[in-house]
Tab-separated table of C-alpha atoms in Angstrom:
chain	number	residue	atom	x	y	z
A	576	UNK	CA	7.415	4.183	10.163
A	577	UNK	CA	10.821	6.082	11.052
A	578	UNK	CA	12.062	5.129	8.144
A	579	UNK	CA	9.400	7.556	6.545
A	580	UNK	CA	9.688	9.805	8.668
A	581	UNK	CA	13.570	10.269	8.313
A	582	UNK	CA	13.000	10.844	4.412
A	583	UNK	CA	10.836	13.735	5.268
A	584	UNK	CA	11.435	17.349	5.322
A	585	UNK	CA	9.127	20.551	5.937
A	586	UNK	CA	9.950	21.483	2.919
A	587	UNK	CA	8.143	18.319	1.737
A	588	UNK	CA	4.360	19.742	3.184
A	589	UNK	CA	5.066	22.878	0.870
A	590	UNK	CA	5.753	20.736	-2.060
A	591	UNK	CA	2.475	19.066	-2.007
A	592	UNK	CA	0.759	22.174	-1.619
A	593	UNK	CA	2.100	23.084	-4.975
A	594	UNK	CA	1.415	19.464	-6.491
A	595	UNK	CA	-2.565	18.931	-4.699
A	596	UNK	CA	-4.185	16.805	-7.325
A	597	UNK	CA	-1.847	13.475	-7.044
A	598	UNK	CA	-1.790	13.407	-3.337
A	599	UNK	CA	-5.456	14.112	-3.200
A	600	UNK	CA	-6.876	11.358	-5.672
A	601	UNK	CA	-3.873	9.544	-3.908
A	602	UNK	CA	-6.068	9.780	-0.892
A	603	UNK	CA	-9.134	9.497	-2.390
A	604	UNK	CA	-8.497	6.346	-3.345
A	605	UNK	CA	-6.784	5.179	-0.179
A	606	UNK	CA	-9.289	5.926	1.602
A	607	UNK	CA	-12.682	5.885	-0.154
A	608	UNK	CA	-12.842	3.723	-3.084
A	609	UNK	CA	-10.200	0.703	-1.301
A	610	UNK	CA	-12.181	0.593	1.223
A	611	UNK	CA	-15.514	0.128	-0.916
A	612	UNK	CA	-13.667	-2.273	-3.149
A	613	UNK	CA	-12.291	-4.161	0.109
A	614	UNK	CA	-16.636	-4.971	0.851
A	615	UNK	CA	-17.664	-5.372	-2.636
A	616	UNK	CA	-14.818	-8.190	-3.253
A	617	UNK	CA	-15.782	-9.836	-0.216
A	618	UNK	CA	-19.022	-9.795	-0.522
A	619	UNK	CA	-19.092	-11.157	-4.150
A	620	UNK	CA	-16.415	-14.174	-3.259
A	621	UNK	CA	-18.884	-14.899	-0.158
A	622	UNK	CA	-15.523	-14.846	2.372
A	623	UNK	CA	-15.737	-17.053	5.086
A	624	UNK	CA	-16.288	-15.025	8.845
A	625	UNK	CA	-13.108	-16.315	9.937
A	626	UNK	CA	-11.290	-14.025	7.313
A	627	UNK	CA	-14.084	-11.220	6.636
A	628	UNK	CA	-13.362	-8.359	9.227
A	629	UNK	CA	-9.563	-8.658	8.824
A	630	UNK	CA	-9.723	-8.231	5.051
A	631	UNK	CA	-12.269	-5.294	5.453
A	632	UNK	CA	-9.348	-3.711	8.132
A	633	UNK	CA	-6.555	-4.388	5.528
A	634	UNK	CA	-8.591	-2.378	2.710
A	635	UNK	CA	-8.394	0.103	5.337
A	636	UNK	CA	-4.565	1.367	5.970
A	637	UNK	CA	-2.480	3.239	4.618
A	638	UNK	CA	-0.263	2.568	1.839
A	639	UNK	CA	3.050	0.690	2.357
A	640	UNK	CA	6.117	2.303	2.214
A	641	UNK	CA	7.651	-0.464	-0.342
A	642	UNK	CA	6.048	1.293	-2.978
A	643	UNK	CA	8.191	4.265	-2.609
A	644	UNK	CA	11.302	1.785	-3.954
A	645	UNK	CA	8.632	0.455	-6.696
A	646	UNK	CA	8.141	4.124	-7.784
A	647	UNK	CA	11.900	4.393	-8.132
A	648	UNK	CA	12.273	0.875	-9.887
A	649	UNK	CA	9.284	2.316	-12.502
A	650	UNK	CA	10.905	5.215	-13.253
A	651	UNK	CA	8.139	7.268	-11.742
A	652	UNK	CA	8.173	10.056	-9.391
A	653	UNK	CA	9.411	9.003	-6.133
A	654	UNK	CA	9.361	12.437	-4.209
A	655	UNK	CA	4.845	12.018	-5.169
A	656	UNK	CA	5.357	8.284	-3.649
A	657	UNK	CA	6.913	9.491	-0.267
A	658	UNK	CA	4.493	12.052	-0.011
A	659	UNK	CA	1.725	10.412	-1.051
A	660	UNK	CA	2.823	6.823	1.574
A	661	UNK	CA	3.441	9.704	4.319
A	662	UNK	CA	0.285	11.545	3.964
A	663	UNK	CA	-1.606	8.129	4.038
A	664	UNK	CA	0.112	7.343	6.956
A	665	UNK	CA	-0.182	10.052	9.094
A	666	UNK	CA	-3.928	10.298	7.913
A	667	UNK	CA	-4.539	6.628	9.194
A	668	UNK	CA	-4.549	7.905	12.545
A	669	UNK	CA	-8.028	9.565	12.206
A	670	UNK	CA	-9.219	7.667	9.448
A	671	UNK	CA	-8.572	3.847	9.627
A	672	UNK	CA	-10.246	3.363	13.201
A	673	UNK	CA	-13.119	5.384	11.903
A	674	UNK	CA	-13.345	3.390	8.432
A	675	UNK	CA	-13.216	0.026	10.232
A	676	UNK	CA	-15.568	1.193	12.991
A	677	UNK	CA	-17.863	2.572	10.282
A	678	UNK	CA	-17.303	-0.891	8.232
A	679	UNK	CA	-17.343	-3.908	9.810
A	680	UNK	CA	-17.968	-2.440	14.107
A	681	UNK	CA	-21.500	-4.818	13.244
A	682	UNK	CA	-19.425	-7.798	12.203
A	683	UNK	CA	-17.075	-7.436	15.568
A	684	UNK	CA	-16.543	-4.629	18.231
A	685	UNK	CA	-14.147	-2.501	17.095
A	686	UNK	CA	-12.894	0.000	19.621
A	687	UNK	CA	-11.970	2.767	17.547
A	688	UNK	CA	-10.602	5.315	20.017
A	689	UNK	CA	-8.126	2.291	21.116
A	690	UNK	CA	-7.377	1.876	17.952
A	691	UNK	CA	-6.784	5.250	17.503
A	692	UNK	CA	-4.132	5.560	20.131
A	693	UNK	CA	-2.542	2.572	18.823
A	694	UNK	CA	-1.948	3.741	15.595
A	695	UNK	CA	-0.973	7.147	17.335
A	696	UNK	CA	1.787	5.334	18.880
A	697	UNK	CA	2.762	2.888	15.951
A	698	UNK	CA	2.853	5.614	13.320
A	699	UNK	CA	2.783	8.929	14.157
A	700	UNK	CA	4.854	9.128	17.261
A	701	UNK	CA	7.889	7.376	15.104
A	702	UNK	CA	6.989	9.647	11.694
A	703	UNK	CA	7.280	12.357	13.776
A	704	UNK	CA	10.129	11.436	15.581
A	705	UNK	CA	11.761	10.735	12.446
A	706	UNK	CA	11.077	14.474	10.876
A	707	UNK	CA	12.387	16.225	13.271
A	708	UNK	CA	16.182	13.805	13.457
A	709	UNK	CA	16.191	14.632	9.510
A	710	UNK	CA	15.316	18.602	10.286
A	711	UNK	CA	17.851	19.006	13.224
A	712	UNK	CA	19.956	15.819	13.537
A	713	UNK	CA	21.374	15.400	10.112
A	714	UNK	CA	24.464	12.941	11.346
A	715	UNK	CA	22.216	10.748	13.273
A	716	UNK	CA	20.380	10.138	10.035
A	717	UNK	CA	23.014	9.411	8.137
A	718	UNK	CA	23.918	6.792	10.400
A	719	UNK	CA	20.198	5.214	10.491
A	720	UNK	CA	19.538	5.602	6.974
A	721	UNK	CA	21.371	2.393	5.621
A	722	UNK	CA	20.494	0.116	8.657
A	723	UNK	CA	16.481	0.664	8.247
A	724	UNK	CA	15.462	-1.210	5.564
A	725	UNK	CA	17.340	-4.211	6.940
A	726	UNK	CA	15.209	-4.187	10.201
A	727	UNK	CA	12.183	-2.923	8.298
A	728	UNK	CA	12.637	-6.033	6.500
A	729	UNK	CA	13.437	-8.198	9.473
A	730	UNK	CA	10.686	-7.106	11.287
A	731	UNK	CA	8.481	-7.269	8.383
A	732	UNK	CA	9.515	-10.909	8.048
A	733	UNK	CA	8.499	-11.373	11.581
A	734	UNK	CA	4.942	-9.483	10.986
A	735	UNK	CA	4.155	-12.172	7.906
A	736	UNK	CA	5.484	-15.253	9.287
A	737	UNK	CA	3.717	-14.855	12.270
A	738	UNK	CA	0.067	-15.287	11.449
A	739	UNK	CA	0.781	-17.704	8.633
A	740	UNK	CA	2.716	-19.898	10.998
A	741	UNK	CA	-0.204	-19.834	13.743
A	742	UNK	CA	-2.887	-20.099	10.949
A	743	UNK	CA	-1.421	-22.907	8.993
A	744	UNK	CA	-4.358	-24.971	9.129
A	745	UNK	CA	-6.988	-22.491	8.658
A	746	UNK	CA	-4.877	-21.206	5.651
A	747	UNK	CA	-4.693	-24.658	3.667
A	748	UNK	CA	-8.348	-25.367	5.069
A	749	UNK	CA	-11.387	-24.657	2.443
A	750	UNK	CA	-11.853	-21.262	3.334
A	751	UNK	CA	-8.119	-20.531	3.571
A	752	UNK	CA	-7.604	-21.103	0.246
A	753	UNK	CA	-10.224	-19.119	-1.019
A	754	UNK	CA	-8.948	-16.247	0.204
A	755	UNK	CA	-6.214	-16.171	-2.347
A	756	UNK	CA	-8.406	-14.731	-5.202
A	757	UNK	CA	-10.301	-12.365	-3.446
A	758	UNK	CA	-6.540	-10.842	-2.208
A	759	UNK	CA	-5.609	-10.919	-5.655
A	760	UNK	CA	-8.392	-9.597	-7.348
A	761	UNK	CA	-8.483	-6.560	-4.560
A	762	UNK	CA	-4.297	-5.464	-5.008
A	763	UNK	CA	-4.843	-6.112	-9.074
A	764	UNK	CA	-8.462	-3.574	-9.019
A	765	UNK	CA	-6.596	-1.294	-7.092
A	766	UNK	CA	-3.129	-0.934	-9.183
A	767	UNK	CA	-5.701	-0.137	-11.998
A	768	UNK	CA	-8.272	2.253	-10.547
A	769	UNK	CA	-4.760	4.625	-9.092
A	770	UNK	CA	-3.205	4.046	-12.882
A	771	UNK	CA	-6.342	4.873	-15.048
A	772	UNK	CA	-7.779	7.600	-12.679
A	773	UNK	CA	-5.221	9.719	-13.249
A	774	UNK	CA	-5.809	9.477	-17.199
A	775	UNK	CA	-9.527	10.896	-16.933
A	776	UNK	CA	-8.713	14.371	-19.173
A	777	UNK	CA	-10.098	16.018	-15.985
A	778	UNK	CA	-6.712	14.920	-13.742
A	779	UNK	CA	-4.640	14.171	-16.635
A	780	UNK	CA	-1.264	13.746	-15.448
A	781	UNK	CA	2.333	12.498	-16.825
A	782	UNK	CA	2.637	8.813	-17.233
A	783	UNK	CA	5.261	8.779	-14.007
A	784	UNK	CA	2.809	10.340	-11.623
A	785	UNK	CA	0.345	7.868	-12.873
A	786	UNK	CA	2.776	5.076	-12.395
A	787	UNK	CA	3.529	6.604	-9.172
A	788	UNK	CA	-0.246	6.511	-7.464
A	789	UNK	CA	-0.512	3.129	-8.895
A	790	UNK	CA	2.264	1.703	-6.801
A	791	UNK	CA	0.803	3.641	-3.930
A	792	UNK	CA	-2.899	2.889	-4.569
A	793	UNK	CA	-1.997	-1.477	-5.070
A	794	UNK	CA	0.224	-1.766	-2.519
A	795	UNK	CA	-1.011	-1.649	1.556
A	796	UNK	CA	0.484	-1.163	4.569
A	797	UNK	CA	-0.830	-4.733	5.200
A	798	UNK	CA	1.825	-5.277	7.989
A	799	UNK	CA	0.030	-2.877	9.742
A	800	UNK	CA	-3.473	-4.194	9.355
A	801	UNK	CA	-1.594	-7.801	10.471
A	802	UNK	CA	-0.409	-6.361	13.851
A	803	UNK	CA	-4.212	-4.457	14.568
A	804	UNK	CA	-6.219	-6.961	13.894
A	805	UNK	CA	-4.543	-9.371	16.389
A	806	UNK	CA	-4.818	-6.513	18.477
A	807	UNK	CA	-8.729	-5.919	17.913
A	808	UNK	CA	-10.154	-8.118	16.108
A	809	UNK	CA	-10.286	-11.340	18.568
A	810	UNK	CA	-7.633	-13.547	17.193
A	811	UNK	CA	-4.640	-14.090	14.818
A	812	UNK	CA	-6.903	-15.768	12.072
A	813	UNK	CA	-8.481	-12.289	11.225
A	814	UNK	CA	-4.847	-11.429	10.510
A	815	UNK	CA	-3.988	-14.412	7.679
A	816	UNK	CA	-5.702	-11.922	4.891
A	817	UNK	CA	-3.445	-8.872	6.000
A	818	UNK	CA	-0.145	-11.560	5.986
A	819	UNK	CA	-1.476	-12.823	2.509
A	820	UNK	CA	-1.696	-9.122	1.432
A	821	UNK	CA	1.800	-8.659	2.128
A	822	UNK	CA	3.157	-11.242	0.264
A	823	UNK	CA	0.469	-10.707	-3.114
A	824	UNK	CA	0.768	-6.648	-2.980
A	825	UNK	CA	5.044	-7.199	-2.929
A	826	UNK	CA	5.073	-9.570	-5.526
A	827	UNK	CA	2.661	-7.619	-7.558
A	828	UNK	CA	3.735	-3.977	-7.228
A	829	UNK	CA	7.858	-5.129	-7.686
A	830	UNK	CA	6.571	-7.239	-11.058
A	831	UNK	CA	4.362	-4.133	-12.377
A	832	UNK	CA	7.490	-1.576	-10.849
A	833	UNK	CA	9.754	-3.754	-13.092
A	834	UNK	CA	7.781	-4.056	-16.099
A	835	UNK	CA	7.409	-0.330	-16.554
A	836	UNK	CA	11.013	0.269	-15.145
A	837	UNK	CA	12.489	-1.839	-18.414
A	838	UNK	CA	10.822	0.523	-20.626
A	839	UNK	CA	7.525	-0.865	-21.442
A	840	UNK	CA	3.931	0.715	-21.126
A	841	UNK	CA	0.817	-0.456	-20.238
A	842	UNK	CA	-0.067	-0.884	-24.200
A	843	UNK	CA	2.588	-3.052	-24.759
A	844	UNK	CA	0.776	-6.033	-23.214
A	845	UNK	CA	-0.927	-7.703	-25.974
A	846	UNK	CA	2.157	-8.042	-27.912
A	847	UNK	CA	4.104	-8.895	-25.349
A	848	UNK	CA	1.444	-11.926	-24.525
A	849	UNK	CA	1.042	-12.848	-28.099
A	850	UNK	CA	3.998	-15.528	-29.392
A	851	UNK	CA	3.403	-14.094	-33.103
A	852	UNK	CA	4.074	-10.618	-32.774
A	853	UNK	CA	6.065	-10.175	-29.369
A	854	UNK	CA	9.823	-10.990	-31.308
A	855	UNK	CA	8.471	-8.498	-34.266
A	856	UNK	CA	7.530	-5.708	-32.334
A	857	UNK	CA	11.096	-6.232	-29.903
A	858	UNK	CA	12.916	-6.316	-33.184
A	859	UNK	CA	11.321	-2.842	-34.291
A	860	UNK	CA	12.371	-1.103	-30.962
């Protein structure tokens, strides 16, 4: 979370007054129609109680700040991405405990005000924190800036590993294991609806903001919904879908992020998959 908030600026909230439209299907779909997909797709795979309330929480968050560096390895618009990740992130505050209370508080007791504060100190305290060292402490940024993705990805690490390794029956049990499609299926619904929403004539927008929302839209701040639903959701094994998450939405968004950063579209696909015409259609370009 500080290492969002050191990449922001003020000048960044009067940018995305003048560009509305991505950041607010951005959070549209953060925040409305994951959240719907997140019950549908459990309901419809029939997931096991064990799993159900911490999937529901993950389809909740905000998006993860990896997608900003997916943006950037797409070619799309990276300054949309860190708006977009930041606005979903400060937003989560309000709306995450509320979603989740609103979603699944008759599965388990959800205690949204705690969860509130929690996020409160989790997020925004640090986002905040990190705004104002990039507004009035320049040189102290410069000195954090290429030492916080290492720890962001040490303490990641330690985020994943976690639940897996306390969960590693329950993950290779019955159940477990069929939670690996509905994960799937969720991240792979939700890179689509933040691509092809933005190409309704209505929002139409260039094919890098498209790409952009994508990225945002597929990949979670699952590390996130990991470390609050051990908090409270009564136990680590409502965390396994969030640690799962992590690993499906990374590998995922990086392998879409690439595909479209070596040049290739969307269309491309079928000739690409087909043996016959795949060498033909390379040798044209």
């Amino acid at each position: 979370m500080l290492s969002i908030g050191i990449k922001l600026s003020l000048d960044d909230f009067a940018l995305a007054v003048k560009r509305p439209l991505p950041l607010s299907v951005g959070l549209i779909v953060q925040y409305m129609l994951k959240p719907g997909l997140g019950v549908l797709i459990a309901k419809a795979f029939g997931m096991s109680p064990m799993f159900y309330a911490g999937f529901i929480l993950t389809s909740c968050v905000a998006g993860a700040q990896l997608s900003s560096y997916a943006s950037f390895l797409s070619k799309g618009d990276v300054a949309v991405s860190i708006l977009l990740t930041s606005f979903t992130t400060i937003a989560s505050v309000l709306l995450t405990p509320l979603l989740t209370g609103l979603l699944i508080g008759s599965v388990v007791p959800v205690d949204a005000v705690m969860m509130s504060k929690s996020i409160l100190q989790v997020v925004l305290v640090p986002v905040a924190l990190g705004l104002v060292l990039n507004t009035y402490a320049k040189p102290v940024v410069t000195i954090l800036r290429p030492v916080m993705p290492f720890v962001a990805m040490i303490c990641t690490s330690l985020c994943i590993g976690s639940p897996l390794a306390l969960n590693q029956s329950q993950i290779l049990s019955k159940d477990g294991l069929q939670l690996v499609l509905p994960v799937l299926a969720f991240h792979a619904v939700a890179f689509a609806i933040g691509y092809w929403i933005l190409k309704i004539p209505a929002f139409r927008q260039r094919e890098e903001v498209c790409r952009t929302v994508s990225l945002c839209s597929g990949m979670q701040s699952s590390t996130m919904a990991g470390l609050l639903a051990i908090q409270f959701l009564g136990g680590c094994s409502q965390a396994v879908p969030a640690a799962c998450s992590v690993i499906a939405m990374a590998i995922m968004g990086l392998s879409l992020a690439s595909f479209w950063g070596s040049g290739y579209r969307l269309r491309d696909l079928p000739s690409l998959l087909s043996p016959q015409t795949g060498p033909a259609v390379q040798e044209a370009q």
